[in-house]
């Protein structure tokens, strides 16, 4: 057990957080998507502690966070369609799975032994300030116990990881509320995980449709486990109404919802509320949760992806 510090989002907090990271500590920090659990990506022990703290399967790779696109060159090759997407959307909620650069110094635990690494530049001033001050590539999955609901506030992080990590840099609630969209290149761009950047925007930038990863493909990027983002309570999807003994997580103008992702049907509002509302409903015990149908377009794809994984059979 360690005493988990809560750091303010100021110069002192950034300095303390960066010192902890450079010393092999684990620091949770906010991004525009969710709170990440950061470790020095060149430090094998620190990265191993991420897996330990989260109880995360070692075959599930981590995302390396960097302060700007220029920092990528030291660790991965950014070219072609990947460079186009980086120019268009970084900083922002998109992760690119790139070929590892030999001699870059990243721990092999970060990429789970694969020849590629997932990289992104977050669109959050506090996160980029921390990354710049730390001067290290930071491996940062979501700051929650593996398979549980992703955190969008410092309080969520502390509820799951207090005593397991050194600090949380409290930057308030996350604006986007679902993890980044992940794009791989094989060599054609392929959607590996829907997320905070809609697929339509990516396809418009590329001038053509993305390929889609087959559901039973080998895990080659974060967020591809079948059961993931799961509350303790069982989840039932596409529910017209709650059954006796269930609580309804609504979307749109539905009646009798315990909580509603967006009464007006706003996908951005729904994405931002998703994990917060799941946390709130799950805190009431193991009473089953029913979820209203959500359109599978734009950010709805990311929301439905998270909900399907949350509702998947638990192995």
PDB file of C-alpha atoms in Angstrom:
ATOM      1  CA  UNK A   1       0.000   0.000   0.000  1.00  0.00           C
ATOM      2  CA  UNK A   2       1.123   3.541  -0.772  1.00  0.00           C
ATOM      3  CA  UNK A   3      -0.399   6.835   0.265  1.00  0.00           C
ATOM      4  CA  UNK A   4      -2.019   8.317  -2.821  1.00  0.00           C
ATOM      5  CA  UNK A   5      -1.512  12.075  -3.081  1.00  0.00           C
ATOM      6  CA  UNK A   6      -4.115  14.338  -4.676  1.00  0.00           C
ATOM      7  CA  UNK A   7      -2.247  17.056  -6.579  1.00  0.00           C
ATOM      8  CA  UNK A   8      -3.602  20.436  -7.623  1.00  0.00           C
ATOM      9  CA  UNK A   9      -3.623  21.404 -11.315  1.00  0.00           C
ATOM     10  CA  UNK A  10      -0.959  24.085 -10.868  1.00  0.00           C
ATOM     11  CA  UNK A  11       2.794  24.435 -11.324  1.00  0.00           C
ATOM     12  CA  UNK A  12       3.488  22.737  -7.999  1.00  0.00           C
ATOM     13  CA  UNK A  13       1.203  19.824  -8.801  1.00  0.00           C
ATOM     14  CA  UNK A  14       2.746  19.372 -12.247  1.00  0.00           C
ATOM     15  CA  UNK A  15       6.262  19.485 -10.790  1.00  0.00           C
ATOM     16  CA  UNK A  16       5.406  16.910  -8.139  1.00  0.00           C
ATOM     17  CA  UNK A  17       3.637  14.617 -10.638  1.00  0.00           C
ATOM     18  CA  UNK A  18       6.530  14.767 -13.108  1.00  0.00           C
ATOM     19  CA  UNK A  19       9.054  14.005 -10.360  1.00  0.00           C
ATOM     20  CA  UNK A  20       7.039  10.972  -9.300  1.00  0.00           C
ATOM     21  CA  UNK A  21       6.873   9.725 -12.901  1.00  0.00           C
ATOM     22  CA  UNK A  22      10.613  10.149 -13.404  1.00  0.00           C
ATOM     23  CA  UNK A  23      11.183   8.248 -10.161  1.00  0.00           C
ATOM     24  CA  UNK A  24       9.188   5.227 -11.294  1.00  0.00           C
ATOM     25  CA  UNK A  25       5.920   6.199  -9.623  1.00  0.00           C
ATOM     26  CA  UNK A  26       2.393   5.859 -10.982  1.00  0.00           C
ATOM     27  CA  UNK A  27       0.467   9.083 -11.512  1.00  0.00           C
ATOM     28  CA  UNK A  28      -3.087   9.397 -12.768  1.00  0.00           C
ATOM     29  CA  UNK A  29      -3.751  12.482 -14.863  1.00  0.00           C
ATOM     30  CA  UNK A  30      -6.695  13.847 -16.854  1.00  0.00           C
ATOM     31  CA  UNK A  31      -6.971  13.845 -20.613  1.00  0.00           C
ATOM     32  CA  UNK A  32      -9.858  15.033 -22.766  1.00  0.00           C
ATOM     33  CA  UNK A  33     -11.107  11.406 -22.917  1.00  0.00           C
ATOM     34  CA  UNK A  34     -10.679   9.755 -19.487  1.00  0.00           C
ATOM     35  CA  UNK A  35      -8.113   9.809 -16.668  1.00  0.00           C
ATOM     36  CA  UNK A  36      -4.964   7.892 -17.557  1.00  0.00           C
ATOM     37  CA  UNK A  37      -2.717   5.913 -15.232  1.00  0.00           C
ATOM     38  CA  UNK A  38       0.731   7.142 -16.171  1.00  0.00           C
ATOM     39  CA  UNK A  39       4.114   5.469 -15.879  1.00  0.00           C
ATOM     40  CA  UNK A  40       7.489   6.144 -17.485  1.00  0.00           C
ATOM     41  CA  UNK A  41       7.207   4.044 -20.667  1.00  0.00           C
ATOM     42  CA  UNK A  42      10.975   3.394 -20.673  1.00  0.00           C
ATOM     43  CA  UNK A  43      10.952   1.942 -17.140  1.00  0.00           C
ATOM     44  CA  UNK A  44      10.123  -1.780 -17.113  1.00  0.00           C
ATOM     45  CA  UNK A  45       9.352  -1.821 -13.401  1.00  0.00           C
ATOM     46  CA  UNK A  46       7.095   1.205 -13.573  1.00  0.00           C
ATOM     47  CA  UNK A  47       5.181  -0.272 -16.506  1.00  0.00           C
ATOM     48  CA  UNK A  48       4.876  -3.593 -14.706  1.00  0.00           C
ATOM     49  CA  UNK A  49       3.364  -1.730 -11.766  1.00  0.00           C
ATOM     50  CA  UNK A  50       0.650  -0.403 -14.077  1.00  0.00           C
ATOM     51  CA  UNK A  51      -0.403  -3.973 -14.872  1.00  0.00           C
ATOM     52  CA  UNK A  52      -0.216  -4.847 -11.177  1.00  0.00           C
ATOM     53  CA  UNK A  53      -2.230  -1.826 -10.028  1.00  0.00           C
ATOM     54  CA  UNK A  54      -4.937  -2.401 -12.619  1.00  0.00           C
ATOM     55  CA  UNK A  55      -4.896  -6.206 -12.543  1.00  0.00           C
ATOM     56  CA  UNK A  56      -4.547  -5.844 -16.332  1.00  0.00           C
ATOM     57  CA  UNK A  57      -3.725  -8.793 -18.647  1.00  0.00           C
ATOM     58  CA  UNK A  58      -0.142  -8.425 -19.866  1.00  0.00           C
ATOM     59  CA  UNK A  59      -1.135  -9.203 -23.459  1.00  0.00           C
ATOM     60  CA  UNK A  60      -3.244  -6.029 -23.674  1.00  0.00           C
ATOM     61  CA  UNK A  61      -0.931  -3.229 -24.942  1.00  0.00           C
ATOM     62  CA  UNK A  62      -0.737   0.273 -23.489  1.00  0.00           C
ATOM     63  CA  UNK A  63      -0.966   3.688 -25.163  1.00  0.00           C
ATOM     64  CA  UNK A  64       2.095   5.946 -25.029  1.00  0.00           C
ATOM     65  CA  UNK A  65       1.190   9.593 -24.443  1.00  0.00           C
ATOM     66  CA  UNK A  66       3.458  12.349 -25.765  1.00  0.00           C
ATOM     67  CA  UNK A  67       3.285  16.165 -25.538  1.00  0.00           C
ATOM     68  CA  UNK A  68       3.391  16.762 -29.314  1.00  0.00           C
ATOM     69  CA  UNK A  69       3.727  14.983 -32.643  1.00  0.00           C
ATOM     70  CA  UNK A  70       7.405  15.909 -32.887  1.00  0.00           C
ATOM     71  CA  UNK A  71       8.169  13.666 -29.936  1.00  0.00           C
ATOM     72  CA  UNK A  72       6.877  10.586 -31.765  1.00  0.00           C
ATOM     73  CA  UNK A  73       9.950  10.232 -33.998  1.00  0.00           C
ATOM     74  CA  UNK A  74      12.096   8.949 -31.149  1.00  0.00           C
ATOM     75  CA  UNK A  75       9.845   5.946 -30.552  1.00  0.00           C
ATOM     76  CA  UNK A  76       7.860   5.130 -33.706  1.00  0.00           C
ATOM     77  CA  UNK A  77       7.648   5.789 -37.438  1.00  0.00           C
ATOM     78  CA  UNK A  78       4.960   8.321 -38.313  1.00  0.00           C
ATOM     79  CA  UNK A  79       4.444   8.488 -42.076  1.00  0.00           C
ATOM     80  CA  UNK A  80       1.892   8.157 -44.867  1.00  0.00           C
ATOM     81  CA  UNK A  81      -1.761   7.969 -43.810  1.00  0.00           C
ATOM     82  CA  UNK A  82      -0.726   7.965 -40.159  1.00  0.00           C
ATOM     83  CA  UNK A  83       1.057  11.302 -40.589  1.00  0.00           C
ATOM     84  CA  UNK A  84      -2.008  12.731 -42.340  1.00  0.00           C
ATOM     85  CA  UNK A  85      -4.215  11.758 -39.430  1.00  0.00           C
ATOM     86  CA  UNK A  86      -1.722  13.133 -36.910  1.00  0.00           C
ATOM     87  CA  UNK A  87      -1.592  16.454 -38.772  1.00  0.00           C
ATOM     88  CA  UNK A  88      -5.381  16.650 -38.862  1.00  0.00           C
ATOM     89  CA  UNK A  89      -6.339  15.443 -35.384  1.00  0.00           C
ATOM     90  CA  UNK A  90      -3.447  15.771 -32.933  1.00  0.00           C
ATOM     91  CA  UNK A  91      -3.723  16.867 -30.253  1.00  0.00           C
ATOM     92  CA  UNK A  92      -6.994  14.983 -29.954  1.00  0.00           C
ATOM     93  CA  UNK A  93      -8.794  11.743 -29.071  1.00  0.00           C
ATOM     94  CA  UNK A  94      -7.184   9.504 -31.692  1.00  0.00           C
ATOM     95  CA  UNK A  95      -4.501   6.861 -31.110  1.00  0.00           C
ATOM     96  CA  UNK A  96      -2.319   5.608 -33.956  1.00  0.00           C
ATOM     97  CA  UNK A  97      -0.706   2.157 -33.887  1.00  0.00           C
ATOM     98  CA  UNK A  98       2.703   2.710 -35.471  1.00  0.00           C
ATOM     99  CA  UNK A  99       5.828   0.642 -36.236  1.00  0.00           C
ATOM    100  CA  UNK A 100       8.279   0.723 -33.338  1.00  0.00           C
ATOM    101  CA  UNK A 101      11.535   2.543 -33.958  1.00  0.00           C
ATOM    102  CA  UNK A 102      14.534   0.350 -33.134  1.00  0.00           C
ATOM    103  CA  UNK A 103      16.505   1.667 -30.201  1.00  0.00           C
ATOM    104  CA  UNK A 104      13.701   3.942 -28.994  1.00  0.00           C
ATOM    105  CA  UNK A 105      14.017   2.625 -25.468  1.00  0.00           C
ATOM    106  CA  UNK A 106      10.378   1.806 -24.756  1.00  0.00           C
ATOM    107  CA  UNK A 107       9.765  -1.077 -22.393  1.00  0.00           C
ATOM    108  CA  UNK A 108       8.567  -4.144 -24.335  1.00  0.00           C
ATOM    109  CA  UNK A 109       5.785  -4.413 -21.766  1.00  0.00           C
ATOM    110  CA  UNK A 110       4.217  -1.314 -23.328  1.00  0.00           C
ATOM    111  CA  UNK A 111       3.656  -3.001 -26.689  1.00  0.00           C
ATOM    112  CA  UNK A 112       3.118  -6.500 -25.214  1.00  0.00           C
ATOM    113  CA  UNK A 113       6.043  -7.672 -27.338  1.00  0.00           C
ATOM    114  CA  UNK A 114       4.488  -6.536 -30.633  1.00  0.00           C
ATOM    115  CA  UNK A 115       6.479  -4.686 -33.328  1.00  0.00           C
ATOM    116  CA  UNK A 116       4.059  -1.758 -33.083  1.00  0.00           C
ATOM    117  CA  UNK A 117       3.181   0.797 -30.430  1.00  0.00           C
ATOM    118  CA  UNK A 118       0.004   2.773 -29.809  1.00  0.00           C
ATOM    119  CA  UNK A 119       0.700   6.520 -29.549  1.00  0.00           C
ATOM    120  CA  UNK A 120      -1.354   9.649 -29.017  1.00  0.00           C
ATOM    121  CA  UNK A 121      -1.084  13.358 -28.163  1.00  0.00           C
ATOM    122  CA  UNK A 122      -3.901  14.315 -25.769  1.00  0.00           C
ATOM    123  CA  UNK A 123      -5.940  17.475 -26.275  1.00  0.00           C
ATOM    124  CA  UNK A 124      -5.683  18.576 -22.650  1.00  0.00           C
ATOM    125  CA  UNK A 125      -3.437  21.432 -21.575  1.00  0.00           C
ATOM    126  CA  UNK A 126      -2.717  19.972 -18.127  1.00  0.00           C
ATOM    127  CA  UNK A 127      -1.823  16.564 -19.578  1.00  0.00           C
ATOM    128  CA  UNK A 128       0.534  18.064 -22.158  1.00  0.00           C
ATOM    129  CA  UNK A 129       2.142  20.293 -19.526  1.00  0.00           C
ATOM    130  CA  UNK A 130       2.808  17.221 -17.389  1.00  0.00           C
ATOM    131  CA  UNK A 131       4.177  15.246 -20.339  1.00  0.00           C
ATOM    132  CA  UNK A 132       6.483  18.095 -21.339  1.00  0.00           C
ATOM    133  CA  UNK A 133       7.724  18.576 -17.770  1.00  0.00           C
ATOM    134  CA  UNK A 134       8.289  14.841 -17.241  1.00  0.00           C
ATOM    135  CA  UNK A 135      10.377  14.633 -20.409  1.00  0.00           C
ATOM    136  CA  UNK A 136       9.552  10.954 -20.785  1.00  0.00           C
ATOM    137  CA  UNK A 137       7.101   8.978 -22.926  1.00  0.00           C
ATOM    138  CA  UNK A 138       4.256   8.088 -20.585  1.00  0.00           C
ATOM    139  CA  UNK A 139       2.370   4.801 -20.893  1.00  0.00           C
ATOM    140  CA  UNK A 140      -1.151   5.457 -19.693  1.00  0.00           C
ATOM    141  CA  UNK A 141      -4.140   3.143 -19.874  1.00  0.00           C
ATOM    142  CA  UNK A 142      -7.354   4.278 -18.202  1.00  0.00           C
ATOM    143  CA  UNK A 143      -6.902   4.729 -14.444  1.00  0.00           C
ATOM    144  CA  UNK A 144      -9.287   2.036 -13.216  1.00  0.00           C
ATOM    145  CA  UNK A 145      -9.071  -1.606 -12.158  1.00  0.00           C
ATOM    146  CA  UNK A 146      -8.899  -3.660 -15.356  1.00  0.00           C
ATOM    147  CA  UNK A 147     -12.285  -4.400 -16.856  1.00  0.00           C
ATOM    148  CA  UNK A 148     -14.130  -1.898 -14.670  1.00  0.00           C
ATOM    149  CA  UNK A 149     -15.729   1.406 -15.592  1.00  0.00           C
ATOM    150  CA  UNK A 150     -13.285   4.007 -16.906  1.00  0.00           C
ATOM    151  CA  UNK A 151     -12.744   7.102 -14.737  1.00  0.00           C
ATOM    152  CA  UNK A 152     -13.739  10.614 -15.792  1.00  0.00           C
ATOM    153  CA  UNK A 153     -12.999  12.359 -12.468  1.00  0.00           C
ATOM    154  CA  UNK A 154     -10.241  12.179  -9.858  1.00  0.00           C
ATOM    155  CA  UNK A 155     -12.821  10.759  -7.448  1.00  0.00           C
ATOM    156  CA  UNK A 156     -13.412   7.813  -9.787  1.00  0.00           C
ATOM    157  CA  UNK A 157      -9.666   7.144  -9.848  1.00  0.00           C
ATOM    158  CA  UNK A 158      -9.387   7.193  -6.075  1.00  0.00           C
ATOM    159  CA  UNK A 159     -12.385   4.897  -5.690  1.00  0.00           C
ATOM    160  CA  UNK A 160     -10.622   2.197  -7.692  1.00  0.00           C
ATOM    161  CA  UNK A 161      -6.891   2.769  -7.213  1.00  0.00           C
ATOM    162  CA  UNK A 162      -6.284   4.613  -3.922  1.00  0.00           C
ATOM    163  CA  UNK A 163      -3.430   2.907  -2.104  1.00  0.00           C
ATOM    164  CA  UNK A 164      -2.079   1.372  -5.316  1.00  0.00           C
ATOM    165  CA  UNK A 165      -0.661   4.490  -7.019  1.00  0.00           C
ATOM    166  CA  UNK A 166       1.416   7.456  -5.904  1.00  0.00           C
ATOM    167  CA  UNK A 167      -0.757  10.360  -7.020  1.00  0.00           C
ATOM    168  CA  UNK A 168      -3.715  11.760  -8.909  1.00  0.00           C
ATOM    169  CA  UNK A 169      -3.354  15.106 -10.681  1.00  0.00           C
ATOM    170  CA  UNK A 170      -6.862  16.504 -10.285  1.00  0.00           C
ATOM    171  CA  UNK A 171      -7.876  18.421 -13.415  1.00  0.00           C
ATOM    172  CA  UNK A 172     -11.646  18.151 -12.977  1.00  0.00           C
ATOM    173  CA  UNK A 173     -14.024  16.128 -15.145  1.00  0.00           C
ATOM    174  CA  UNK A 174     -13.012  14.934 -18.606  1.00  0.00           C
ATOM    175  CA  UNK A 175     -14.777  16.621 -21.516  1.00  0.00           C
ATOM    176  CA  UNK A 176     -15.093  13.746 -24.013  1.00  0.00           C
ATOM    177  CA  UNK A 177     -15.767  10.904 -21.598  1.00  0.00           C
ATOM    178  CA  UNK A 178     -14.881   7.875 -23.762  1.00  0.00           C
ATOM    179  CA  UNK A 179     -11.444   6.642 -24.727  1.00  0.00           C
ATOM    180  CA  UNK A 180      -9.665   7.578 -27.914  1.00  0.00           C
ATOM    181  CA  UNK A 181     -10.414   6.099 -31.317  1.00  0.00           C
ATOM    182  CA  UNK A 182      -7.634   3.662 -32.280  1.00  0.00           C
ATOM    183  CA  UNK A 183      -6.460   3.344 -35.889  1.00  0.00           C
ATOM    184  CA  UNK A 184      -3.999   0.724 -37.129  1.00  0.00           C
ATOM    185  CA  UNK A 185      -2.247   0.418 -40.496  1.00  0.00           C
ATOM    186  CA  UNK A 186      -1.875  -2.969 -42.146  1.00  0.00           C
ATOM    187  CA  UNK A 187      -0.926  -1.087 -44.340  1.00  0.00           C
ATOM    188  CA  UNK A 188      -4.441   0.235 -45.085  1.00  0.00           C
ATOM    189  CA  UNK A 189      -5.974   2.235 -42.210  1.00  0.00           C
ATOM    190  CA  UNK A 190      -8.186   0.002 -40.051  1.00  0.00           C
ATOM    191  CA  UNK A 191     -10.501   0.847 -37.163  1.00  0.00           C
ATOM    192  CA  UNK A 192      -9.280  -1.079 -34.111  1.00  0.00           C
ATOM    193  CA  UNK A 193     -11.497   0.652 -31.539  1.00  0.00           C
ATOM    194  CA  UNK A 194     -14.193   3.318 -31.974  1.00  0.00           C
ATOM    195  CA  UNK A 195     -13.807   6.217 -29.582  1.00  0.00           C
ATOM    196  CA  UNK A 196     -13.877   9.939 -28.986  1.00  0.00           C
ATOM    197  CA  UNK A 197     -13.170  10.935 -32.599  1.00  0.00           C
ATOM    198  CA  UNK A 198     -16.013   9.855 -34.914  1.00  0.00           C
ATOM    199  CA  UNK A 199     -15.137   7.457 -37.699  1.00  0.00           C
ATOM    200  CA  UNK A 200     -16.821   9.763 -40.205  1.00  0.00           C
ATOM    201  CA  UNK A 201     -14.289  12.545 -39.505  1.00  0.00           C
ATOM    202  CA  UNK A 202     -11.377  10.129 -39.997  1.00  0.00           C
ATOM    203  CA  UNK A 203     -12.793   8.784 -43.253  1.00  0.00           C
ATOM    204  CA  UNK A 204     -13.342  12.334 -44.523  1.00  0.00           C
ATOM    205  CA  UNK A 205      -9.674  13.116 -43.837  1.00  0.00           C
ATOM    206  CA  UNK A 206      -8.472   9.958 -45.593  1.00  0.00           C
ATOM    207  CA  UNK A 207     -10.872  10.309 -48.488  1.00  0.00           C
ATOM    208  CA  UNK A 208     -12.194   6.766 -48.171  1.00  0.00           C
ATOM    209  CA  UNK A 209     -13.670   4.175 -45.793  1.00  0.00           C
ATOM    210  CA  UNK A 210     -11.734   2.558 -42.993  1.00  0.00           C
ATOM    211  CA  UNK A 211     -11.385  -1.175 -42.793  1.00  0.00           C
ATOM    212  CA  UNK A 212     -12.902  -2.683 -39.655  1.00  0.00           C
ATOM    213  CA  UNK A 213     -11.137  -5.164 -37.424  1.00  0.00           C
ATOM    214  CA  UNK A 214     -12.817  -8.572 -37.197  1.00  0.00           C
ATOM    215  CA  UNK A 215     -14.251  -9.166 -33.698  1.00  0.00           C
ATOM    216  CA  UNK A 216     -12.215 -12.369 -33.204  1.00  0.00           C
ATOM    217  CA  UNK A 217      -8.892 -10.950 -34.393  1.00  0.00           C
ATOM    218  CA  UNK A 218      -5.697 -11.169 -32.360  1.00  0.00           C
ATOM    219  CA  UNK A 219      -5.377  -8.397 -29.772  1.00  0.00           C
ATOM    220  CA  UNK A 220      -2.968  -5.830 -31.240  1.00  0.00           C
ATOM    221  CA  UNK A 221      -4.074  -2.612 -29.573  1.00  0.00           C
ATOM    222  CA  UNK A 222      -5.590  -1.463 -26.270  1.00  0.00           C
ATOM    223  CA  UNK A 223      -9.271  -1.874 -25.499  1.00  0.00           C
ATOM    224  CA  UNK A 224      -9.935  -5.060 -27.499  1.00  0.00           C
ATOM    225  CA  UNK A 225     -10.798  -7.520 -24.731  1.00  0.00           C
ATOM    226  CA  UNK A 226     -14.275  -8.987 -25.102  1.00  0.00           C
ATOM    227  CA  UNK A 227     -15.397  -8.187 -21.538  1.00  0.00           C
ATOM    228  CA  UNK A 228     -14.252  -4.735 -20.561  1.00  0.00           C
ATOM    229  CA  UNK A 229     -15.507  -1.498 -18.979  1.00  0.00           C
ATOM    230  CA  UNK A 230     -17.769  -3.712 -16.849  1.00  0.00           C
ATOM    231  CA  UNK A 231     -19.744  -2.686 -13.768  1.00  0.00           C
ATOM    232  CA  UNK A 232     -20.373  -5.241 -11.029  1.00  0.00           C
ATOM    233  CA  UNK A 233     -24.073  -5.242 -11.891  1.00  0.00           C
ATOM    234  CA  UNK A 234     -25.242  -7.169 -14.983  1.00  0.00           C
ATOM    235  CA  UNK A 235     -26.134  -5.054 -18.009  1.00  0.00           C
ATOM    236  CA  UNK A 236     -28.982  -5.553 -20.496  1.00  0.00           C
ATOM    237  CA  UNK A 237     -28.752  -3.570 -23.735  1.00  0.00           C
ATOM    238  CA  UNK A 238     -31.331  -2.156 -26.165  1.00  0.00           C
ATOM    239  CA  UNK A 239     -34.016  -2.129 -23.490  1.00  0.00           C
ATOM    240  CA  UNK A 240     -37.326  -0.461 -24.321  1.00  0.00           C
ATOM    241  CA  UNK A 241     -38.041  -0.193 -20.589  1.00  0.00           C
ATOM    242  CA  UNK A 242     -36.777  -1.518 -17.287  1.00  0.00           C
ATOM    243  CA  UNK A 243     -38.016  -4.871 -16.075  1.00  0.00           C
ATOM    244  CA  UNK A 244     -38.942  -5.394 -12.402  1.00  0.00           C
ATOM    245  CA  UNK A 245     -35.798  -5.163 -10.305  1.00  0.00           C
ATOM    246  CA  UNK A 246     -33.785  -3.278 -12.964  1.00  0.00           C
ATOM    247  CA  UNK A 247     -32.656   0.332 -13.137  1.00  0.00           C
ATOM    248  CA  UNK A 248     -32.862   2.037 -16.529  1.00  0.00           C
ATOM    249  CA  UNK A 249     -29.993   4.024 -18.016  1.00  0.00           C
ATOM    250  CA  UNK A 250     -31.895   6.055 -20.556  1.00  0.00           C
ATOM    251  CA  UNK A 251     -31.085   7.838 -23.782  1.00  0.00           C
ATOM    252  CA  UNK A 252     -33.431  10.346 -25.381  1.00  0.00           C
ATOM    253  CA  UNK A 253     -36.983  11.099 -24.205  1.00  0.00           C
ATOM    254  CA  UNK A 254     -37.619   7.893 -22.214  1.00  0.00           C
ATOM    255  CA  UNK A 255     -39.714   7.658 -19.074  1.00  0.00           C
ATOM    256  CA  UNK A 256     -38.780   6.258 -15.677  1.00  0.00           C
ATOM    257  CA  UNK A 257     -35.010   6.282 -16.248  1.00  0.00           C
ATOM    258  CA  UNK A 258     -32.895   6.195 -13.093  1.00  0.00           C
ATOM    259  CA  UNK A 259     -30.338   8.258 -15.021  1.00  0.00           C
ATOM    260  CA  UNK A 260     -30.308   9.502 -18.608  1.00  0.00           C
ATOM    261  CA  UNK A 261     -27.194   9.797 -20.777  1.00  0.00           C
ATOM    262  CA  UNK A 262     -28.852  12.623 -22.714  1.00  0.00           C
ATOM    263  CA  UNK A 263     -32.590  13.355 -22.568  1.00  0.00           C
ATOM    264  CA  UNK A 264     -32.237  15.398 -25.780  1.00  0.00           C
ATOM    265  CA  UNK A 265     -30.377  12.602 -27.627  1.00  0.00           C
ATOM    266  CA  UNK A 266     -27.095  14.559 -27.823  1.00  0.00           C
ATOM    267  CA  UNK A 267     -24.269  12.078 -28.516  1.00  0.00           C
ATOM    268  CA  UNK A 268     -21.540  14.342 -27.111  1.00  0.00           C
ATOM    269  CA  UNK A 269     -23.473  14.724 -23.852  1.00  0.00           C
ATOM    270  CA  UNK A 270     -24.116  10.966 -23.774  1.00  0.00           C
ATOM    271  CA  UNK A 271     -20.440  10.123 -24.268  1.00  0.00           C
ATOM    272  CA  UNK A 272     -19.383  12.535 -21.544  1.00  0.00           C
ATOM    273  CA  UNK A 273     -21.944  11.032 -19.132  1.00  0.00           C
ATOM    274  CA  UNK A 274     -21.442   7.340 -19.954  1.00  0.00           C
ATOM    275  CA  UNK A 275     -18.906   6.220 -17.368  1.00  0.00           C
ATOM    276  CA  UNK A 276     -20.094   8.704 -14.742  1.00  0.00           C
ATOM    277  CA  UNK A 277     -23.635   7.313 -14.936  1.00  0.00           C
ATOM    278  CA  UNK A 278     -22.431   3.701 -14.941  1.00  0.00           C
ATOM    279  CA  UNK A 279     -20.371   4.450 -11.833  1.00  0.00           C
ATOM    280  CA  UNK A 280     -23.399   6.022 -10.151  1.00  0.00           C
ATOM    281  CA  UNK A 281     -25.737   3.123 -10.981  1.00  0.00           C
ATOM    282  CA  UNK A 282     -23.144   0.514 -10.036  1.00  0.00           C
ATOM    283  CA  UNK A 283     -22.557   2.143  -6.637  1.00  0.00           C
ATOM    284  CA  UNK A 284     -26.105   1.191  -5.632  1.00  0.00           C
ATOM    285  CA  UNK A 285     -25.251  -2.515  -5.483  1.00  0.00           C
ATOM    286  CA  UNK A 286     -25.699  -5.397  -7.876  1.00  0.00           C
ATOM    287  CA  UNK A 287     -29.214  -4.486  -9.075  1.00  0.00           C
ATOM    288  CA  UNK A 288     -29.269  -5.127 -12.855  1.00  0.00           C
ATOM    289  CA  UNK A 289     -28.987  -2.172 -15.231  1.00  0.00           C
ATOM    290  CA  UNK A 290     -31.019  -1.887 -18.425  1.00  0.00           C
ATOM    291  CA  UNK A 291     -29.807   0.498 -21.140  1.00  0.00           C
ATOM    292  CA  UNK A 292     -31.933   2.236 -23.755  1.00  0.00           C
ATOM    293  CA  UNK A 293     -31.092   1.740 -27.456  1.00  0.00           C
ATOM    294  CA  UNK A 294     -28.449   4.169 -28.723  1.00  0.00           C
ATOM    295  CA  UNK A 295     -27.983   4.940 -32.448  1.00  0.00           C
ATOM    296  CA  UNK A 296     -24.819   3.306 -33.802  1.00  0.00           C
ATOM    297  CA  UNK A 297     -23.516   6.376 -35.635  1.00  0.00           C
ATOM    298  CA  UNK A 298     -20.844   8.966 -34.795  1.00  0.00           C
ATOM    299  CA  UNK A 299     -19.957   8.837 -31.099  1.00  0.00           C
ATOM    300  CA  UNK A 300     -22.762   6.317 -30.678  1.00  0.00           C
ATOM    301  CA  UNK A 301     -20.407   3.684 -32.094  1.00  0.00           C
ATOM    302  CA  UNK A 302     -17.955   4.267 -29.264  1.00  0.00           C
ATOM    303  CA  UNK A 303     -20.723   4.298 -26.649  1.00  0.00           C
ATOM    304  CA  UNK A 304     -22.208   1.050 -27.963  1.00  0.00           C
ATOM    305  CA  UNK A 305     -18.761  -0.546 -28.160  1.00  0.00           C
ATOM    306  CA  UNK A 306     -18.194   0.198 -24.452  1.00  0.00           C
ATOM    307  CA  UNK A 307     -21.667  -1.029 -23.516  1.00  0.00           C
ATOM    308  CA  UNK A 308     -21.324  -4.295 -25.485  1.00  0.00           C
ATOM    309  CA  UNK A 309     -18.049  -5.021 -23.725  1.00  0.00           C
ATOM    310  CA  UNK A 310     -19.562  -4.112 -20.355  1.00  0.00           C
ATOM    311  CA  UNK A 311     -22.430  -6.524 -21.018  1.00  0.00           C
ATOM    312  CA  UNK A 312     -20.239  -9.363 -22.354  1.00  0.00           C
ATOM    313  CA  UNK A 313     -20.017 -12.650 -20.441  1.00  0.00           C
ATOM    314  CA  UNK A 314     -17.439 -12.427 -17.672  1.00  0.00           C
ATOM    315  CA  UNK A 315     -14.688 -15.016 -17.977  1.00  0.00           C
TER     316      UNK A 315
END
